[in-house]
Amino acid sequence: MTSQSDVVELELKINPLRAGEMSQRPYVIDEMISAKSIAARIEALSREIHDEFEDTNKLVVVGLLRGSFVFIADLVRELDLTVEVDFLEASSYGDAMESSREVRIFKDLRGAIEGRDVLVVEDIIDTGHTLSHVTDYLLTKGPARLKSIALLDKPARREVDYKADWIGFEIPDEFVVGYGIDFAQRNRNLPHIGKVRFTDE
Ligand code: IMP
Ligand code: MG
């Protein structure tokens, strides 16, 4: 069955620059994961991360800009460990609703991670291209240990075999926003995760 978001994504594959136009269409956001559920899940995840990294005082938590900024803020405040925070920005198709397959690094880390323990924090894994590319890239910098966490995972959309060490929630193939995640740069400030539903058809 072809879902509405498949249709939108198909159009964007033909012309990703139409994304801005797509976001002009009227839509509503249906709540999918409440702020309370997210907070509870982060509490549980941070206990697991604590167990993994409690033997180190060299942990660098690397957030992927921009979508992970809310998640990383909540996650590090639950982590009872000495951490440094750094950011990296990898490309996708600007404002598109579809991930690009070619991943570039737009903004690199400020600090060195050689010999350090690193936790990469991502908002959502879709095709898997972004995180697999970013982790390959970070490995070239020689970290002692590299782990990854994503708040959301859409396994049905995977194109490259990538598995994060921790996942907040597995979700179906829906376009989601909120809690740092955007649709054409909007809705990042929503406290929960919701799915985009167009209302003009
Ligand atoms: P991947 O490279 O296909 O795994 O894509 C990951 C990136 O695509 C995420 O970091 C998001 O920026 C973006 N993305 C994937 N799915 C969604 C979604 O449902 N809403 C908003 N952005 C998404
Ligand atoms: Mg992203």
CSV table of N, CA, C and O and ligand atoms in Angstrom, one decimal, residues 99 122-130 154 174-176 181-182, ligand 1:
chain,number,residue,atom,x,y,z
A,99,SER,N,15.5,11.9,2.9
A,99,SER,CA,16.9,12.0,3.2
A,99,SER,C,17.7,11.9,1.9
A,99,SER,O,17.3,11.1,1.0
A,122,GLU,N,21.7,11.1,17.6
A,122,GLU,CA,20.9,11.5,16.4
A,122,GLU,C,19.4,11.6,16.7
A,122,GLU,O,19.0,10.9,17.7
A,123,ASP,N,18.7,12.3,16.0
A,123,ASP,CA,17.3,12.4,16.2
A,123,ASP,C,16.5,11.2,15.7
A,123,ASP,O,15.7,10.6,16.4
A,124,ILE,N,16.8,10.9,14.4
A,124,ILE,CA,16.0,9.8,13.8
A,124,ILE,C,16.9,9.1,12.7
A,124,ILE,O,17.6,9.7,12.0
A,125,ILE,N,16.7,7.8,12.7
A,125,ILE,CA,17.4,7.0,11.7
A,125,ILE,C,16.3,6.6,10.7
A,125,ILE,O,15.3,6.0,11.0
A,126,ASP,N,16.6,6.9,9.4
A,126,ASP,CA,15.6,6.7,8.4
A,126,ASP,C,16.2,5.7,7.4
A,126,ASP,O,16.2,4.5,7.6
A,127,THR,N,16.9,6.1,6.3
A,127,THR,CA,17.5,5.2,5.4
A,127,THR,C,18.8,4.6,6.1
A,127,THR,O,19.3,3.6,5.6
A,128,GLY,N,19.4,5.3,7.0
A,128,GLY,CA,20.6,4.9,7.7
A,128,GLY,C,21.9,5.5,7.1
A,128,GLY,O,23.0,5.4,7.7
A,129,HIS,N,21.7,6.2,6.0
A,129,HIS,CA,22.9,6.8,5.3
A,129,HIS,C,23.6,7.8,6.2
A,129,HIS,O,24.9,7.8,6.3
A,130,THR,N,22.9,8.7,6.9
A,130,THR,CA,23.6,9.7,7.7
A,130,THR,C,24.4,9.1,8.8
A,130,THR,O,25.6,9.4,8.9
A,154,LYS,N,13.2,4.3,12.1
A,154,LYS,CA,12.2,3.8,11.2
A,154,LYS,C,12.8,2.6,10.4
A,154,LYS,O,13.3,2.8,9.3
A,174,GLU,N,6.3,7.0,8.9
A,174,GLU,CA,5.5,8.3,9.0
A,174,GLU,C,6.5,9.4,9.0
A,174,GLU,O,7.6,9.3,9.6
A,175,PHE,N,6.1,10.6,8.5
A,175,PHE,CA,7.0,11.8,8.6
A,175,PHE,C,6.7,12.5,9.9
A,175,PHE,O,5.5,12.9,10.2
A,176,VAL,N,7.6,12.6,10.8
A,176,VAL,CA,7.4,13.1,12.2
A,176,VAL,C,8.1,14.4,12.4
A,176,VAL,O,9.1,14.7,11.7
A,181,ILE,N,12.9,17.9,16.0
A,181,ILE,CA,12.8,17.4,14.6
A,181,ILE,C,11.9,18.4,13.8
A,181,ILE,O,10.8,18.7,14.3
A,182,ASP,N,12.3,18.7,12.5
A,182,ASP,CA,11.5,19.7,11.8
A,182,ASP,C,10.9,19.2,10.5
A,182,ASP,O,11.2,18.1,10.0
B,1,IMP,P1,18.9,9.0,7.0
B,1,IMP,O1,20.2,9.4,6.5
B,1,IMP,O2,17.9,8.6,5.9
B,1,IMP,O3,18.9,7.9,8.1
B,1,IMP,O4,18.2,10.2,7.6
B,1,IMP,C1,18.3,10.7,8.8
B,1,IMP,C2,17.9,12.2,8.7
B,1,IMP,O5,16.8,12.4,7.9
B,1,IMP,C3,17.5,12.6,10.1
B,1,IMP,O6,18.6,13.1,10.8
B,1,IMP,C4,16.5,13.7,9.8
B,1,IMP,O7,17.1,14.9,9.6
B,1,IMP,C5,15.9,13.3,8.5
B,1,IMP,N1,14.6,12.6,8.7
B,1,IMP,C6,14.3,11.4,8.5
B,1,IMP,N2,13.0,11.1,8.8
B,1,IMP,C7,12.5,12.2,9.2
B,1,IMP,C8,11.1,12.6,9.7
B,1,IMP,O8,10.2,11.8,9.8
B,1,IMP,N3,11.0,13.9,10.0
B,1,IMP,C9,12.0,14.8,9.9
B,1,IMP,N4,13.2,14.5,9.5
B,1,IMP,C10,13.5,13.2,9.2
